[in-house]
Coordinates of N, CA and C in Angstrom, one line a residue:
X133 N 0.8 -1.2 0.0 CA 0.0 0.0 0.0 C 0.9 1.2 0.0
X134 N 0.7 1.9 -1.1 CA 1.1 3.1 -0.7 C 1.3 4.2 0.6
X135 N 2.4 4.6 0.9 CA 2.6 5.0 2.0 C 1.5 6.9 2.1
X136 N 0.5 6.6 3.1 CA -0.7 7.7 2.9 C -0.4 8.9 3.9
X137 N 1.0 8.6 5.0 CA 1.3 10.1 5.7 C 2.0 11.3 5.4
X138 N 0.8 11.8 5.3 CA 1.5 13.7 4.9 C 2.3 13.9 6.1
X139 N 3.2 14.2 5.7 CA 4.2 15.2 6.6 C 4.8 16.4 6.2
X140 N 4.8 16.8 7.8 CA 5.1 18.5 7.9 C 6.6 18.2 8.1
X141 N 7.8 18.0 6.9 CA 9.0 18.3 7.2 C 9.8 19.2 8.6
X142 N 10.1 18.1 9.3 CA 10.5 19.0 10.6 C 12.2 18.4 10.8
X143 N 12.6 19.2 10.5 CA 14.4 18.3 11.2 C 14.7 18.7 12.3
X144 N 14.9 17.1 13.3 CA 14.8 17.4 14.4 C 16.2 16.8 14.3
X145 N 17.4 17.1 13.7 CA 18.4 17.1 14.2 C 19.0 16.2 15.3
X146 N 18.5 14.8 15.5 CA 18.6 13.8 16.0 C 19.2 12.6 15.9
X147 N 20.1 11.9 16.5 CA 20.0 10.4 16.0 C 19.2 9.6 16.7
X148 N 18.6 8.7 15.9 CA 17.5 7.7 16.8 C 17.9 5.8 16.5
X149 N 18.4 5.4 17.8 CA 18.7 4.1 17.8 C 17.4 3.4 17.7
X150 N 17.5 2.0 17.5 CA 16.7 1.0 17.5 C 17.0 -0.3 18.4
X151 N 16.3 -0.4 19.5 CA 16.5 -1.6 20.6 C 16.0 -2.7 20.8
X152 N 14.6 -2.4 19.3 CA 13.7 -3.9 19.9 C 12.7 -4.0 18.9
X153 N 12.2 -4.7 18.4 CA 11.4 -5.3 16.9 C 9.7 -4.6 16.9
X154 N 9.5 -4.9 18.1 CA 8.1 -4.4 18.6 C 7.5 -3.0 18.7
X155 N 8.7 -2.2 19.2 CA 8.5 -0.8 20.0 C 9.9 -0.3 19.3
X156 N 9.9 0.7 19.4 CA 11.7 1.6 18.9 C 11.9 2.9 20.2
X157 N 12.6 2.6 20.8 CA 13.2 3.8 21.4 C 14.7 4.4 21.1
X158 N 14.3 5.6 21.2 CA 14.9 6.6 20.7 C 15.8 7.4 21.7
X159 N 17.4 6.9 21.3 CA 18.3 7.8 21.8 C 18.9 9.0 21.5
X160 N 19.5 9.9 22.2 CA 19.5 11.1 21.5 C 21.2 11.1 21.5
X161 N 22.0 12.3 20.3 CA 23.0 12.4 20.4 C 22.9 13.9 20.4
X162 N 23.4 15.1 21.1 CA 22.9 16.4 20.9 C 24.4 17.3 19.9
X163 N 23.6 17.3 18.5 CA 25.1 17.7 17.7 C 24.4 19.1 17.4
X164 N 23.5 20.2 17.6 CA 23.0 21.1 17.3 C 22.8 21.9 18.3
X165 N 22.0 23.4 18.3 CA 21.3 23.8 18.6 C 19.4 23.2 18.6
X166 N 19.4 22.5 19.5 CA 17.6 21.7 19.5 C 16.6 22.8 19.4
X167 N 15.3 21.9 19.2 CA 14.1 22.3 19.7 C 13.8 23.1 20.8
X168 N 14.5 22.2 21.8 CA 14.3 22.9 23.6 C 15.6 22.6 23.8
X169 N 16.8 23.4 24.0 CA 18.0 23.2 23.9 C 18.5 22.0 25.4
X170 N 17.9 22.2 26.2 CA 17.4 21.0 27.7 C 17.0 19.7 27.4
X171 N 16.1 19.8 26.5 CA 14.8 18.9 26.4 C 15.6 17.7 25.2
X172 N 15.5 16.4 25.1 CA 15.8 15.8 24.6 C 14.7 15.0 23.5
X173 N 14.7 14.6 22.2 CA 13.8 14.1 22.0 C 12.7 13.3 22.8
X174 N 13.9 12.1 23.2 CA 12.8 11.5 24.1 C 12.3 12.4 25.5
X175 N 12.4 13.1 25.7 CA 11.8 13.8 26.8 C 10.8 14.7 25.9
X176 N 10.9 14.9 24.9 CA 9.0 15.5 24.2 C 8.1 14.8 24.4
X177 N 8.5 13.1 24.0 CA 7.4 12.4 23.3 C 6.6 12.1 25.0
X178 N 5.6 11.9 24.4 CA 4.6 11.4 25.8 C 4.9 9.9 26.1
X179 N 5.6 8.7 25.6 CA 5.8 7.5 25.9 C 7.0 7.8 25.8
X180 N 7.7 6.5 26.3 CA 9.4 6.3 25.8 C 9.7 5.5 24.6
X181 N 9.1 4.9 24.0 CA 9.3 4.2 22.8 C 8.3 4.6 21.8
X182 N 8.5 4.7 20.6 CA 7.4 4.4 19.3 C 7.2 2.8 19.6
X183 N 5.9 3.2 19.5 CA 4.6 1.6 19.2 C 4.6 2.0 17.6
X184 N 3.8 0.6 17.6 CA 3.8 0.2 16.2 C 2.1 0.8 16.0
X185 N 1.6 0.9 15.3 CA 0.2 1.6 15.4 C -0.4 2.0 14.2
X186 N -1.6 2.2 14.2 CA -2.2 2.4 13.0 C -2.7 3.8 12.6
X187 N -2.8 4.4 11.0 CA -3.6 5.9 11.2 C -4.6 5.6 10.1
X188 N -5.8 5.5 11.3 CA -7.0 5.2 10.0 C -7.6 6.9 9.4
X189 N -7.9 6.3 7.8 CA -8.2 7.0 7.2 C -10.0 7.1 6.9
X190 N -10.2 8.3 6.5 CA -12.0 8.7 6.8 C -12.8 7.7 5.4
X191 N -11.5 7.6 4.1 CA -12.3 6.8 3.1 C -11.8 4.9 3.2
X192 N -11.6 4.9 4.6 CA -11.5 3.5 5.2 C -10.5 2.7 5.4
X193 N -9.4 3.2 4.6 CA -8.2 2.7 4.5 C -7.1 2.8 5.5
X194 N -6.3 2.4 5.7 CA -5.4 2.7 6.9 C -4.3 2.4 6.5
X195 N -2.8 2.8 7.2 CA -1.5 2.4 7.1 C -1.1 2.0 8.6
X196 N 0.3 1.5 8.5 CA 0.7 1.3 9.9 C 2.3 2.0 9.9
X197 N 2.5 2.5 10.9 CA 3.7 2.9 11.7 C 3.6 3.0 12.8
X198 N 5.7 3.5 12.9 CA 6.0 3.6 14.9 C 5.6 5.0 15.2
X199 N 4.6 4.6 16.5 CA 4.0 6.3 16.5 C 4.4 6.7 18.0
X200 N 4.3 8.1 18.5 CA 4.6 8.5 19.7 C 3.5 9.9 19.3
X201 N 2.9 10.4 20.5 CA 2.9 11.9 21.0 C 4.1 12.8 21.2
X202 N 4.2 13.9 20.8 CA 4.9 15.0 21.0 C 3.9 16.0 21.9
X203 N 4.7 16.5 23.2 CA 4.1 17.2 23.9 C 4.5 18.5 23.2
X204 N 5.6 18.9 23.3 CA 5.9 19.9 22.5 C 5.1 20.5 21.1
X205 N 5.3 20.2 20.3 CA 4.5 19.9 19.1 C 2.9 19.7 19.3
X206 N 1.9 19.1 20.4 CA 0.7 18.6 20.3 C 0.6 17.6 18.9
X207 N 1.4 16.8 18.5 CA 1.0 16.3 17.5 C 1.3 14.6 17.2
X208 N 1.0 14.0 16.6 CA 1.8 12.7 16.3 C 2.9 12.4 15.3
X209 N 3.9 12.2 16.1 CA 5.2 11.8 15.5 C 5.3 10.0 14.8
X210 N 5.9 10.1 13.6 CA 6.2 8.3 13.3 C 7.8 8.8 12.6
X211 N 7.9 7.1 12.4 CA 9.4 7.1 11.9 C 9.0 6.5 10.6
X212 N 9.9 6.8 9.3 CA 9.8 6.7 8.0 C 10.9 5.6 8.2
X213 N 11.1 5.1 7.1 CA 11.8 3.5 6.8 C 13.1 3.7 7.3
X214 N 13.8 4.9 7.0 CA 15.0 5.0 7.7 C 15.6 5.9 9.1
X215 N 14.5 5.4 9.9 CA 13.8 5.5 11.4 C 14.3 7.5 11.8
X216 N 14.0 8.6 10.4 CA 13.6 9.9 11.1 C 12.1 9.9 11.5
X217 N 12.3 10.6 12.2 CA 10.9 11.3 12.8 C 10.5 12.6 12.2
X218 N 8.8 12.2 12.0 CA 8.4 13.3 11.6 C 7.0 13.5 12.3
X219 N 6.4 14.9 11.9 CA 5.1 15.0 12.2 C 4.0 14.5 11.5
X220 N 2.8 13.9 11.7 CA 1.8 13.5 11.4 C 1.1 14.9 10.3
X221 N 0.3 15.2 9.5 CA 0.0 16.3 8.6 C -1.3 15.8 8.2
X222 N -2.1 16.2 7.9 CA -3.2 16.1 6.8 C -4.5 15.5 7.6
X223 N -4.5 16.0 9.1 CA -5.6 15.4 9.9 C -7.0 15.6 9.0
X224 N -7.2 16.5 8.1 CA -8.9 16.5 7.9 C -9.3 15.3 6.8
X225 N -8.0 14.7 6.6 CA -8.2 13.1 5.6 C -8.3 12.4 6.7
X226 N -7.7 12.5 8.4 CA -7.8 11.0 9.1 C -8.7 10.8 9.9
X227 N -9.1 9.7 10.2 CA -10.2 9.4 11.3 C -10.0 9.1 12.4
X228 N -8.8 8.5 12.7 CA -8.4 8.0 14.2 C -6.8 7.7 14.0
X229 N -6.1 7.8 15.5 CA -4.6 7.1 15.0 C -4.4 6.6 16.6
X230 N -4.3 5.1 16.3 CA -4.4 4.7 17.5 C -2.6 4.0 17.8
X231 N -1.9 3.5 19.0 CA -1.1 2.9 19.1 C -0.8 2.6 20.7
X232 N -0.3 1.3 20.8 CA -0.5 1.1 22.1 C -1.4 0.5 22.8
X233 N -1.6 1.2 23.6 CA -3.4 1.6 24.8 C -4.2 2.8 24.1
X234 N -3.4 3.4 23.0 CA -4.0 5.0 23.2 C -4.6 5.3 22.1
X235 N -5.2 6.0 21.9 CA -6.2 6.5 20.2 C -6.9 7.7 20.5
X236 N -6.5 8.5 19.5 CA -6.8 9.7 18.9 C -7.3 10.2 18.0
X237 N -8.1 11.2 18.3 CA -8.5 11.8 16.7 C -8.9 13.1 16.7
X238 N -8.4 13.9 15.5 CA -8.8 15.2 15.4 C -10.1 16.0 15.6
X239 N -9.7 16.9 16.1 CA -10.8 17.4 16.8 C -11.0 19.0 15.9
X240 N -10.2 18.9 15.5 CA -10.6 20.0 14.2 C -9.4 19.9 12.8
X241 N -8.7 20.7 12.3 CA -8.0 20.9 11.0 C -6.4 20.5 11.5
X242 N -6.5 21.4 12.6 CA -4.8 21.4 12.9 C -5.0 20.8 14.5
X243 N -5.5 20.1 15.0 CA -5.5 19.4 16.7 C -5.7 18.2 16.5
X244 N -5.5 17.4 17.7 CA -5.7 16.2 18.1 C -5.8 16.4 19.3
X245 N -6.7 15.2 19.5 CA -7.2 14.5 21.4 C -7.0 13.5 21.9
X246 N -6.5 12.8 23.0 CA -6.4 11.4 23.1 C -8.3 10.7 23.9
X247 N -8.2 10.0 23.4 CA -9.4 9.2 23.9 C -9.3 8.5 25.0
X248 N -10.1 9.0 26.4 CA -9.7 8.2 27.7 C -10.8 8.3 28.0
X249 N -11.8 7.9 27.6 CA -12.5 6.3 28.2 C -13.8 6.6 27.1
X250 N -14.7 5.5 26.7 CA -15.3 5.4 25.9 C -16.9 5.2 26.8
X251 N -17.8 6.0 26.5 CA -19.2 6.3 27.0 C -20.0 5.4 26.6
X252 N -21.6 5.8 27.2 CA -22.9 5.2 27.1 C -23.2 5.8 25.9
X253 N -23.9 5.3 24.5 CA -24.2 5.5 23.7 C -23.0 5.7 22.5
X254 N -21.9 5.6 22.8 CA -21.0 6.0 21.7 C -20.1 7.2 22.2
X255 N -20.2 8.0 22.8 CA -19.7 9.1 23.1 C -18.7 9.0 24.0
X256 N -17.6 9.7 24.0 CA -16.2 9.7 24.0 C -15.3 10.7 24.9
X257 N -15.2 10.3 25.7 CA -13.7 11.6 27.1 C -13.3 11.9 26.5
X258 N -12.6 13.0 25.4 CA -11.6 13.3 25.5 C -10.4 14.0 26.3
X259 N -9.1 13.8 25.8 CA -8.3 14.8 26.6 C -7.3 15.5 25.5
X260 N -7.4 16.6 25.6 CA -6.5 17.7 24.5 C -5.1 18.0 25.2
X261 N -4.2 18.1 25.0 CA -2.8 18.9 25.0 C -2.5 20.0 24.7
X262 N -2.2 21.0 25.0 CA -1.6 22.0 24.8 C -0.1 22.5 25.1
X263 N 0.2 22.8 24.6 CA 2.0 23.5 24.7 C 1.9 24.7 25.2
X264 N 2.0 25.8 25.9 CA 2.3 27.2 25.8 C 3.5 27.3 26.1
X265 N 4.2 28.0 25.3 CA 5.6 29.0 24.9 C 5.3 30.0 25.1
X266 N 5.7 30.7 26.3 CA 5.8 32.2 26.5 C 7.4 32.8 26.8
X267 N 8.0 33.5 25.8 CA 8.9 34.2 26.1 C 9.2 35.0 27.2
X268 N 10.6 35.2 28.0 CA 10.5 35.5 28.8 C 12.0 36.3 29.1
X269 N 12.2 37.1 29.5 CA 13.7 38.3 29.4 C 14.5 37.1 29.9
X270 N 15.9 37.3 29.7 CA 16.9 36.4 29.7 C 17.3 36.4 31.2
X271 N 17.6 35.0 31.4 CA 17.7 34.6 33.4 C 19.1 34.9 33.1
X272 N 19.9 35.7 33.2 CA 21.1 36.1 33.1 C 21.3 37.1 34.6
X273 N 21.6 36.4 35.4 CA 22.2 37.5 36.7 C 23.4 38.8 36.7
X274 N 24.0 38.9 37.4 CA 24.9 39.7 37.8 C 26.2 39.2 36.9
X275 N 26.8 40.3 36.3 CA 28.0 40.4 35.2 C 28.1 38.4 34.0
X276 N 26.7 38.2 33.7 CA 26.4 37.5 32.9 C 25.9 36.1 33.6
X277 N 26.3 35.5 34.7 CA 25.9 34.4 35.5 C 24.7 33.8 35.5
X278 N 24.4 32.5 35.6 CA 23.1 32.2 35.0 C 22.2 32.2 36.6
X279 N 21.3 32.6 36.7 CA 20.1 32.6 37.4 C 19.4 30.9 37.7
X280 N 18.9 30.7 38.6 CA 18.3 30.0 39.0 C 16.7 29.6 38.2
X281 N 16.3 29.2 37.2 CA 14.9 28.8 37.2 C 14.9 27.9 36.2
X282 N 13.8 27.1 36.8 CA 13.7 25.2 36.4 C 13.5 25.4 35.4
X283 N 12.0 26.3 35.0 CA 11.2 26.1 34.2 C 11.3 26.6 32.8
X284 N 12.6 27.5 32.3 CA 13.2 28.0 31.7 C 13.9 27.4 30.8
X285 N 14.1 27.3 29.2 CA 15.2 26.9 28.7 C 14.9 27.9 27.4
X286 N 16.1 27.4 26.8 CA 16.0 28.1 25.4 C 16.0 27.3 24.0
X287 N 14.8 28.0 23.0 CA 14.4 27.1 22.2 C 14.5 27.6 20.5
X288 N 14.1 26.6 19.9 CA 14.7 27.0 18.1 C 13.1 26.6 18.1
X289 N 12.2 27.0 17.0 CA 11.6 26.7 16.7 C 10.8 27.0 14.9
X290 N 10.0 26.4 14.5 CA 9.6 26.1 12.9 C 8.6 26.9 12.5
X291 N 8.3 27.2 11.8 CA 7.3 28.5 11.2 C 6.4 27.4 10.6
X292 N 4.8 28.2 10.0 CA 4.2 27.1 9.7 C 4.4 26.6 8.2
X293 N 4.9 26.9 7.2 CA 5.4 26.0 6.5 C 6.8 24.8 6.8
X294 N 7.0 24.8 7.8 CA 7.7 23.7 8.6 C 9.6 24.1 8.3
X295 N 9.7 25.4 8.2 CA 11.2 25.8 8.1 C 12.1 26.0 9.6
X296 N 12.8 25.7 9.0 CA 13.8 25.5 10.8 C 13.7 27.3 10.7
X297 N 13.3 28.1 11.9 CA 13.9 29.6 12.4 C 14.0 29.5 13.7
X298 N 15.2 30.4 14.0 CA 16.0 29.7 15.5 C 15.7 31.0 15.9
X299 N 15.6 30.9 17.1 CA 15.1 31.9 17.9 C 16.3 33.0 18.4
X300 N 16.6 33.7 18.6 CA 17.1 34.6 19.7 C 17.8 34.4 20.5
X301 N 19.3 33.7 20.9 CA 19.4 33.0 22.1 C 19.8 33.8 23.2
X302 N 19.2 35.0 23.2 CA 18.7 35.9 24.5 C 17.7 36.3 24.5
X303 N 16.8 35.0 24.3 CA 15.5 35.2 24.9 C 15.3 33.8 25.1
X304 N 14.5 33.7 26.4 CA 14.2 32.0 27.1 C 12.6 32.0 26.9
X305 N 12.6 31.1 27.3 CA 11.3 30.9 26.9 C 10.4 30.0 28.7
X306 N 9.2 29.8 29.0 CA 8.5 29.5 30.1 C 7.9 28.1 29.2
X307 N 7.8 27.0 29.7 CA 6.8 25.9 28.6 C 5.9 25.1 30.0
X308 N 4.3 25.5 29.2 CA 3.6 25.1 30.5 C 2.7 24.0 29.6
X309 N 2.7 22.8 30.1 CA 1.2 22.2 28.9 C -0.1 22.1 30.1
X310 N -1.3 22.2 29.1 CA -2.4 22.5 29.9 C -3.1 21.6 29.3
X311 N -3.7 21.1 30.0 CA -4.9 19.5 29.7 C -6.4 20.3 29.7
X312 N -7.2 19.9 28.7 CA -8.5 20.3 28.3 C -9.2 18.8 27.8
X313 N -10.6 19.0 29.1 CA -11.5 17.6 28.6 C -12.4 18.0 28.0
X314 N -12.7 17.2 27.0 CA -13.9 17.3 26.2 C -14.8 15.9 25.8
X315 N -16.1 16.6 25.6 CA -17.1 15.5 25.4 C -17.3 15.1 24.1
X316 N -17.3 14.3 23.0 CA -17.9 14.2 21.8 C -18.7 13.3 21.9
X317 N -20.4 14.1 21.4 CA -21.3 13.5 21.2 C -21.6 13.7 20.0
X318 N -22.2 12.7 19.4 CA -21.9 12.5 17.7 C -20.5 13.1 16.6
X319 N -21.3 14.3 16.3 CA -20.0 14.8 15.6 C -19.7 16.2 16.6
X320 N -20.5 16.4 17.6 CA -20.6 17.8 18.7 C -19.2 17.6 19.5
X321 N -18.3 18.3 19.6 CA -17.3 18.2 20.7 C -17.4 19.5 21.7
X322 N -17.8 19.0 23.2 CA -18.0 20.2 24.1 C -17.0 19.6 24.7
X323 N -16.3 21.3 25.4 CA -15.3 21.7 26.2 C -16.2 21.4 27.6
X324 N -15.2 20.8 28.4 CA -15.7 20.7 29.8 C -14.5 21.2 30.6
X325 N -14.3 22.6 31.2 CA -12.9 23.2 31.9 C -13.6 22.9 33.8
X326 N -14.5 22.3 34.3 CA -14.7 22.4 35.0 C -16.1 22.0 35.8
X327 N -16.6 21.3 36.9 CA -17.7 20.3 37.2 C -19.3 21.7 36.9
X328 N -18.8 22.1 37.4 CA -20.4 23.5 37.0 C -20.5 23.4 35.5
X329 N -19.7 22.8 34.5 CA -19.9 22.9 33.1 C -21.0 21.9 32.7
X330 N -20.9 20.9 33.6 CA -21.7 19.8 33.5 C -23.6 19.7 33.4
X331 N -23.8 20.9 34.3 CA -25.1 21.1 34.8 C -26.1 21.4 33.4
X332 N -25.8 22.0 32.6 CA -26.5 22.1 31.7 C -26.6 20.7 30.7
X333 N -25.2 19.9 30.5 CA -25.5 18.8 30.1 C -26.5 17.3 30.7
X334 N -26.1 17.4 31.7 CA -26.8 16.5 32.3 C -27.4 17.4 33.6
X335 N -29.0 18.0 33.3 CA -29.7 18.7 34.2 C -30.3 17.4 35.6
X336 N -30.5 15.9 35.0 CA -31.2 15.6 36.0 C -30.3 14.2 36.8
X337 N -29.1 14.8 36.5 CA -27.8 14.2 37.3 C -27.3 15.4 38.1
X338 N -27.6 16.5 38.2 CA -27.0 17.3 38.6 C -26.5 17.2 40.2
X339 N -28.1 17.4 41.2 CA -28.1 17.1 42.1 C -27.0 16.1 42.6
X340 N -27.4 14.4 41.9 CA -27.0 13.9 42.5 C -25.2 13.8 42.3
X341 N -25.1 14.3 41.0 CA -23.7 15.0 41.0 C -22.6 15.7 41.8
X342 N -23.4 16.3 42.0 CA -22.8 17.1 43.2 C -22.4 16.8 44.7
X343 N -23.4 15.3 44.8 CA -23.1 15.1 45.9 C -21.6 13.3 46.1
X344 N -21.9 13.3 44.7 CA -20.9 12.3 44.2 C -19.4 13.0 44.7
X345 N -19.4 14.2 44.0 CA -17.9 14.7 43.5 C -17.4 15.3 45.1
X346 N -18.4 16.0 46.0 CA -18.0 16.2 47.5 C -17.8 14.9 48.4
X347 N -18.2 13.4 47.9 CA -18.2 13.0 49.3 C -17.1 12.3 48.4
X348 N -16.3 11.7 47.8 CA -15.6 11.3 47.0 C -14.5 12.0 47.0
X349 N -14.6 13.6 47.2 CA -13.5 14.5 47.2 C -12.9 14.5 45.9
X350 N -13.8 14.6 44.5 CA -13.0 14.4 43.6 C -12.4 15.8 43.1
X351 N -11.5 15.9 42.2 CA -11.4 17.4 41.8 C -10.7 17.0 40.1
X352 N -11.4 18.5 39.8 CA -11.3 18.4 38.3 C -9.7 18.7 37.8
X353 N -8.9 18.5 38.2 CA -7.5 18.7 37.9 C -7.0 17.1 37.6
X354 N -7.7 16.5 37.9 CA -6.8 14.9 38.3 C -7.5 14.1 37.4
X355 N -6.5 13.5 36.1 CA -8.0 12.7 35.3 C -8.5 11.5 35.7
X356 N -7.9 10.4 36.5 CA -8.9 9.8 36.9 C -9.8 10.2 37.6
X357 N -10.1 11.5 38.4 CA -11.3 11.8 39.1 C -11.7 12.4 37.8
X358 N -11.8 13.0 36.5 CA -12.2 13.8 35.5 C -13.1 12.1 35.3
X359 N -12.8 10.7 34.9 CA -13.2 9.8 34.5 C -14.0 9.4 35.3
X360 N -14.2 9.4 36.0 CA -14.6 8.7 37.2 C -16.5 10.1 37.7
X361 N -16.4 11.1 37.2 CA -17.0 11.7 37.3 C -18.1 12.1 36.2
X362 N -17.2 11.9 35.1 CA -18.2 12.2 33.3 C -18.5 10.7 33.8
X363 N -18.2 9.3 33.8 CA -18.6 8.4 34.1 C -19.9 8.0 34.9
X364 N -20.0 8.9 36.4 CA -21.3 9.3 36.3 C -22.3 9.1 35.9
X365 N -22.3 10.7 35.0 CA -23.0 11.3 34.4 C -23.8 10.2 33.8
X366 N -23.2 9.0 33.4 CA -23.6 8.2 31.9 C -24.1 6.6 32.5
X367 N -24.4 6.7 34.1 CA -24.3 5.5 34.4 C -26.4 5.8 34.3

């Protein structure tokens, strides 16, 4: 079968070994200026190995490759035959990309969502990723000395036609990711940031909702209480 993944050319300036037939994890050798000059490939991806996995397509067809999450990126990464990594592209052709335990699917043109846990009727948890990159004046102390902060590095990053442009390296950058659950019911995907979001969805679980999530002590930060709560709703 013709190989059907669009990719967004991304050179991630990497070498990636191979340890095992099943799964591929990826070692890094740092001969550049990186993505997150700290951050190591394998410290993007959300697993430590590429699984082998599938990206199904909307006119039914599918391929297979080694896939990983990129936190960085929000996106899905695979390896081409001669094990680079690239980005996943062309979500409004795919319908799901599963590997692993885990499966995903676009939630509009340019996003993806991981699916954590499957509902009454068909309808679907999701959970979304986000990256924020916020620039931040240079942690440079007293007659050039470097300052103290974790959360800080310095990064190169890709424009959207997928060209390497390097950043500024006196300017650092803050990297926060933020988790967003959502509902998809049929083709509908609602945002849920929080348990009062609920009330309009399910008006005559509400009550007893509320008294679930206090005596349980669940809180909307933590996804197994997020599962354990939409779950609920649907029992």
């Amino acid at each position: 079968m013709k190989l059907r993944l669009a990719t967004l050319l991304i050179a991630l300036l990497h070498s990636i070994s191979i340890f095992s037939q099943e799964n591929k994890t990826v070692s890094i050798e740092k001969n550049s200026f990186n993505l997150v000059e700290e951050m190591t490939l394998k410290d993007q991806m959300l697993d430590p190995v590429f699984y082998k996995g599938k990206v199904f397509f909307k006119d039914g067809t599918h391929t297979e490759a080694y896939l990983n999450y990129n936190l960085l990126t929000n996106g899905i990464f695979f390896l081409d035959n001669d094990n680079n990594a690239y980005q996943l592209a062309g979500l409004p052709e795919i319908a799901a990309i599963s590997y692993g335990k885990r499966t995903f699917i676009p939630i509009n043109s340019k996003e993806i969502a991981e699916v954590i846990q499957t509902l009454t009727g068909g309808d679907e948890l999701l959970l979304n990723r986000k990256t924020e990159i916020k620039s931040s004046a240079d942690n440079r102390g007293a007659y050039g000395t470097p300052t103290t902060t974790s959360s800080v590095t310095r990064v190169t990053t890709w424009d959207d036609a997928g060209a390497l442009k390097q950043i500024d390296r006196s300017i650092n950058v803050d990297i926060t990711l933020k988790k967003t659950y959502l509902i998809k019911k049929g083709n509908k995907i609602i945002n849920i940031n929080r348990v009062r979001d609920l009330r309009k969805l399910y008006p005559d679980k509400w009550e007893s909702l509320k008294d679930f999530v206090q005596t349980n002590n669940l809180k909307f930060n933590r996804q197994d209480d997020v599962i354990k709560i939409i779950s609920f709703c649907y029992e």
